[in-house]
CSV table of C-alpha atoms in Angstrom, one decimal:
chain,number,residue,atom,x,y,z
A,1,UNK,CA,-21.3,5.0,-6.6
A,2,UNK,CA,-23.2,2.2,-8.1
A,3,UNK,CA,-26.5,1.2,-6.8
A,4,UNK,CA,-28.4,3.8,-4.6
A,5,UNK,CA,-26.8,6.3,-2.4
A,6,UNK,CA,-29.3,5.7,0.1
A,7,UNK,CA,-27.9,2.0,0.9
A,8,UNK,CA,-24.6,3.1,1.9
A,9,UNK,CA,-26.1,4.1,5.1
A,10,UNK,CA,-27.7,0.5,5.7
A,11,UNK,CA,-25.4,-1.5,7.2
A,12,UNK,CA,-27.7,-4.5,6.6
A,13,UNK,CA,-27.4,-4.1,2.7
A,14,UNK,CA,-23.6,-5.6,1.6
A,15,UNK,CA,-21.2,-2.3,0.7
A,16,UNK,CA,-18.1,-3.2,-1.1
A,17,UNK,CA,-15.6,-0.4,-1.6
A,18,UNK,CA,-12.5,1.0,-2.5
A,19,UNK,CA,-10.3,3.7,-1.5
A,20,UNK,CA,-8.3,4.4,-4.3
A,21,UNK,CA,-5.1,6.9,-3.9
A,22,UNK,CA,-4.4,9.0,-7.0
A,23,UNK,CA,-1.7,7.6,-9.5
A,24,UNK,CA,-1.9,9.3,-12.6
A,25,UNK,CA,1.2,7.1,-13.8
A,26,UNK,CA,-0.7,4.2,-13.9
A,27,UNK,CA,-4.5,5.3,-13.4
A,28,UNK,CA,-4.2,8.1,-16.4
A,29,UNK,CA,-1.3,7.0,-18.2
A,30,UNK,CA,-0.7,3.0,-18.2
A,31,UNK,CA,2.2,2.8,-16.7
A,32,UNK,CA,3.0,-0.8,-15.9
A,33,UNK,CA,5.3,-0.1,-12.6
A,34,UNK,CA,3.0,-0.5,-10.2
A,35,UNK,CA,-0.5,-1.8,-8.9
A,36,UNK,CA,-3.0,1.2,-9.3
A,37,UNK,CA,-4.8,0.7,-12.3
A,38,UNK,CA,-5.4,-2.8,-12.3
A,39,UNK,CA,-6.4,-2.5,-9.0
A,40,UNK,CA,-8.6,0.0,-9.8
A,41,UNK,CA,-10.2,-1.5,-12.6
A,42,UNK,CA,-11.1,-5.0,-10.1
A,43,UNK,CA,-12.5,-3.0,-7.7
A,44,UNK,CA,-15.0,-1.4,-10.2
A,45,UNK,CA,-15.4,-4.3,-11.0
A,46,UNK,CA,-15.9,-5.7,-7.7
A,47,UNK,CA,-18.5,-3.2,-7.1
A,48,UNK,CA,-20.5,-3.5,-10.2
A,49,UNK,CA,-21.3,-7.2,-9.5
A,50,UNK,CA,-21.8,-6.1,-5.5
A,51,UNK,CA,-24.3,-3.6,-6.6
A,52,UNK,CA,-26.0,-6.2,-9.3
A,53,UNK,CA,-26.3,-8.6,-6.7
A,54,UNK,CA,-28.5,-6.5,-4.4
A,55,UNK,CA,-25.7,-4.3,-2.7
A,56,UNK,CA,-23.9,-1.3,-3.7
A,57,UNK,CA,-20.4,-0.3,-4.9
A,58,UNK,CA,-18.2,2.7,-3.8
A,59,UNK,CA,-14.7,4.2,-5.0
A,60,UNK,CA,-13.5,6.9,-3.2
A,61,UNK,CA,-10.7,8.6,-5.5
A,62,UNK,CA,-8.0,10.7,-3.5
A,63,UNK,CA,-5.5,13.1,-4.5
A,64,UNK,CA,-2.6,11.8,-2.8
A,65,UNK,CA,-0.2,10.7,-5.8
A,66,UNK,CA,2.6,8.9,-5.1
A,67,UNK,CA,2.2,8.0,-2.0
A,68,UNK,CA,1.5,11.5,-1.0
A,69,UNK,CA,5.1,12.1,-2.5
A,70,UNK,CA,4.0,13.9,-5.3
A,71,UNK,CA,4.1,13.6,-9.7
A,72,UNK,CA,7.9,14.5,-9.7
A,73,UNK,CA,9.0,12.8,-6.8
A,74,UNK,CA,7.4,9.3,-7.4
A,75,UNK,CA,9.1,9.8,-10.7
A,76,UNK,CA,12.5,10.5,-9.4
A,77,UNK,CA,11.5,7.6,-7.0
A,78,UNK,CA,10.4,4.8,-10.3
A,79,UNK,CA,13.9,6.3,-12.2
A,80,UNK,CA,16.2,5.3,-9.0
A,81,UNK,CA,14.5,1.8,-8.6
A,82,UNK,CA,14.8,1.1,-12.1
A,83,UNK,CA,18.6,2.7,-12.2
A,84,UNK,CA,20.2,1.0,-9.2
A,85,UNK,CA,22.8,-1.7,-8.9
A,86,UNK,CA,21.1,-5.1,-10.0
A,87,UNK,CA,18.2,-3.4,-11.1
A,88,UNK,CA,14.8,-2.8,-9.7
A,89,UNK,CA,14.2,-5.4,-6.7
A,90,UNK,CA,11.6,-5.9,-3.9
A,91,UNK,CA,14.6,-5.5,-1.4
A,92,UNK,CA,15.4,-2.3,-2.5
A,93,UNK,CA,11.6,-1.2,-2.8
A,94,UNK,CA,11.0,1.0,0.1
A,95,UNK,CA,14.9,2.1,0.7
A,96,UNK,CA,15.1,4.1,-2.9
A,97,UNK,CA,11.8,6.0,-1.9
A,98,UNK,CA,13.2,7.0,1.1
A,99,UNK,CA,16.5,7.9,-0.1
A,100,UNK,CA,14.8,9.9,-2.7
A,101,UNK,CA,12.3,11.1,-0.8
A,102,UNK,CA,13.0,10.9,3.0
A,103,UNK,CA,10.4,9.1,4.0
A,104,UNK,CA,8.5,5.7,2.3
A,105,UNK,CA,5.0,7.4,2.4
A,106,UNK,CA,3.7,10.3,3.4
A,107,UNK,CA,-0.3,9.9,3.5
A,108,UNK,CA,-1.8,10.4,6.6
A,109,UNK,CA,-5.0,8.5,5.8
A,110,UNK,CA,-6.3,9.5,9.4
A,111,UNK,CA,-8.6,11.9,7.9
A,112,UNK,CA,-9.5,9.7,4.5
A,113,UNK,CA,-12.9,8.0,6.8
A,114,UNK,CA,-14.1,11.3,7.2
A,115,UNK,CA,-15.9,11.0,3.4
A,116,UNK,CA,-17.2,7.8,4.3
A,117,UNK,CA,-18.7,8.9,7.4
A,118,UNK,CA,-20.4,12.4,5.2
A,119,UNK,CA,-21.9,9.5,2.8
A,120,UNK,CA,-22.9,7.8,5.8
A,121,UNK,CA,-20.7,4.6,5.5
A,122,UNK,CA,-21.1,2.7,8.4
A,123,UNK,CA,-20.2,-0.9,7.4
A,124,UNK,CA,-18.2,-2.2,4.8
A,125,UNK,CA,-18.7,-5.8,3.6
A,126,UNK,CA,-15.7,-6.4,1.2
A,127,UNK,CA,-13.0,-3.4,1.3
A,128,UNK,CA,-10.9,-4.0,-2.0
A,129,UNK,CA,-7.7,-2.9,-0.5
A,130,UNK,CA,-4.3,-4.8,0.7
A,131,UNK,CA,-3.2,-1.5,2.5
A,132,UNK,CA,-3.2,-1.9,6.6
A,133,UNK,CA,-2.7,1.8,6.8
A,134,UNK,CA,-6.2,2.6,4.8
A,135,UNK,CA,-7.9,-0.1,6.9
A,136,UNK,CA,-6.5,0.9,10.2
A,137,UNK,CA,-7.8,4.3,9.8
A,138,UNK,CA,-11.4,3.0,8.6
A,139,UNK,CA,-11.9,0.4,11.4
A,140,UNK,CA,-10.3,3.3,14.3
A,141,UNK,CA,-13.1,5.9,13.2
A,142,UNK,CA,-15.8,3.4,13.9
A,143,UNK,CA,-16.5,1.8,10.6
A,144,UNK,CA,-17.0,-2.4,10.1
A,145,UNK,CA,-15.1,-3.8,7.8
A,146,UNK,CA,-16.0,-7.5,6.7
A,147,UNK,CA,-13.7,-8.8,4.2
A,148,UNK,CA,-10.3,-7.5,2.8
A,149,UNK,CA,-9.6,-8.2,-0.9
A,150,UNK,CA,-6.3,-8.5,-2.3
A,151,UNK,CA,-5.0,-7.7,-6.2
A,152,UNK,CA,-5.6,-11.1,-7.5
A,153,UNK,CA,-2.5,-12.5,-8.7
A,154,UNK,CA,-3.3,-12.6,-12.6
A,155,UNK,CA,-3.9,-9.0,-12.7
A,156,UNK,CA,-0.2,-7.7,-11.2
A,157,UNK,CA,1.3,-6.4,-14.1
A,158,UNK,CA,5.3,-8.1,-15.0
A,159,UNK,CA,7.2,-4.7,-13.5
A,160,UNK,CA,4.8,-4.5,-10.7
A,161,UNK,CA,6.0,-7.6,-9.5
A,162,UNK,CA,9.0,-5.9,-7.3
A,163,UNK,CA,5.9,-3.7,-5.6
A,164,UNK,CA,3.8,-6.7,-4.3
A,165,UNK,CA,7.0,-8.8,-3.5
A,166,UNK,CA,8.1,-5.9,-1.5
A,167,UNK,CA,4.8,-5.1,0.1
A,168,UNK,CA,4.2,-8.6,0.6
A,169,UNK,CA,7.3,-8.5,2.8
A,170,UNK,CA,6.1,-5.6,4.7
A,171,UNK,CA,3.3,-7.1,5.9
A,172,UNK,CA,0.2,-5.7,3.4
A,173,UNK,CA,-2.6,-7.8,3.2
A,174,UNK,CA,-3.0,-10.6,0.7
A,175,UNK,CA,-3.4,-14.5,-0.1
A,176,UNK,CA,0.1,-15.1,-1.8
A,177,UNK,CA,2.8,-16.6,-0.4
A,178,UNK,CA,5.3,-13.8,1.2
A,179,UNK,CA,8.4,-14.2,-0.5
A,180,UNK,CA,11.6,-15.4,1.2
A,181,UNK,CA,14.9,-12.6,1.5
A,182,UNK,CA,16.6,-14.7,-1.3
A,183,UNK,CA,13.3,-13.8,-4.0
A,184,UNK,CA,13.3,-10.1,-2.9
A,185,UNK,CA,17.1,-9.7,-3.4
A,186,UNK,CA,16.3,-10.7,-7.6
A,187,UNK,CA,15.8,-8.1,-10.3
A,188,UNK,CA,12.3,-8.0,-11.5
A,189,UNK,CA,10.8,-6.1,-14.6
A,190,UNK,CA,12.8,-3.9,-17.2
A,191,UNK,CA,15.9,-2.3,-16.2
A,192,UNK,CA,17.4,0.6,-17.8
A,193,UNK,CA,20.8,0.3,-17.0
């Protein structure tokens, strides 16, 4: 929280926010695969100068790692990507999870607005988030949401590359360009092969 817990309830006084899903790869241990700790970091960021400026900041951290996959299974996941044929590519992004895991994500962020609506979250100005699932379930329990703010580009780490590409392609939220079937197909990052 930064500012004062009591202006999260005023909907007149600007809230930015994040709802961050746990990723101790990246958040804990640096790993370079994906968005999360970058992300992470802007947002706080983001928040600090929202709450300098007269507003107030809010993370809310879950315990959903992996896409609600799990430690070992977003592992197995990052190992399979890296592994396949031709390396790891944006095309192949959301198939090795599910042939891994079954499915390509298993949060059910339904319930996640529940913590904003105990803090008392009724608006929020600038959500720091390129996820529509997270802002589908915000905006269907009754909660504003002003602006959405995507990852900017600078701070997407080289072997994250194949994880915006991809989710760029999927439709997530953002200001790049989406990249045509002929960029996804390309190996991005290291390969271990």
């Amino acid at each position: 929280m930064f500012g004062s817990i009591g202006q999260l309830a005023d909907a007149a006084i600007p809230l930015t926010a994040r709802v961050h899903d746990e990723c101790n790869g990246s958040d804990v241990f640096g790993s370079d695969i994906c968005t999360c700790r970058p992300y992470l970091a802007h947002a706080i960021e983001e928040c600090i100068r929202g709450a300098q400026a007269g507003g107030a900041g809010l993370i809310v951290y879950f315990r959903k790692e992996g896409r609600g996959l799990g430690e070992v299974t977003k592992f197995l996941v990052y190992n399979a990507r890296k592994r396949q044929a031709g390396g790891d590519r944006a095309d192949q992004y959301f198939a090795r999870t599910e042939c891994v895991a079954g499915v390509q994500d298993m949060r059910f962020q339904e319930l996640m607005p529940d913590m904003l609506h105990w803090l008392g979250v009724r608006t929020i100005h600038r959500l720091i988030s390129m996820s529509h699932m997270k802002y589908e379930a915000i905006v269907a329990a009754g909660i504003t949401v002003g602006d959405r703010v995507p990852i900017p580009d600078e701070l997407v780490p080289p072997d994250a590359r194949v994880e915006m590409d991809a989710k760029r392609a999927a439709g997530y939220f953002g200001n790049a360009e989406v990249p045509d079937s002929t960029e996804l197909g390309k190996p991005k990052g290291r390969s271990f092969e």
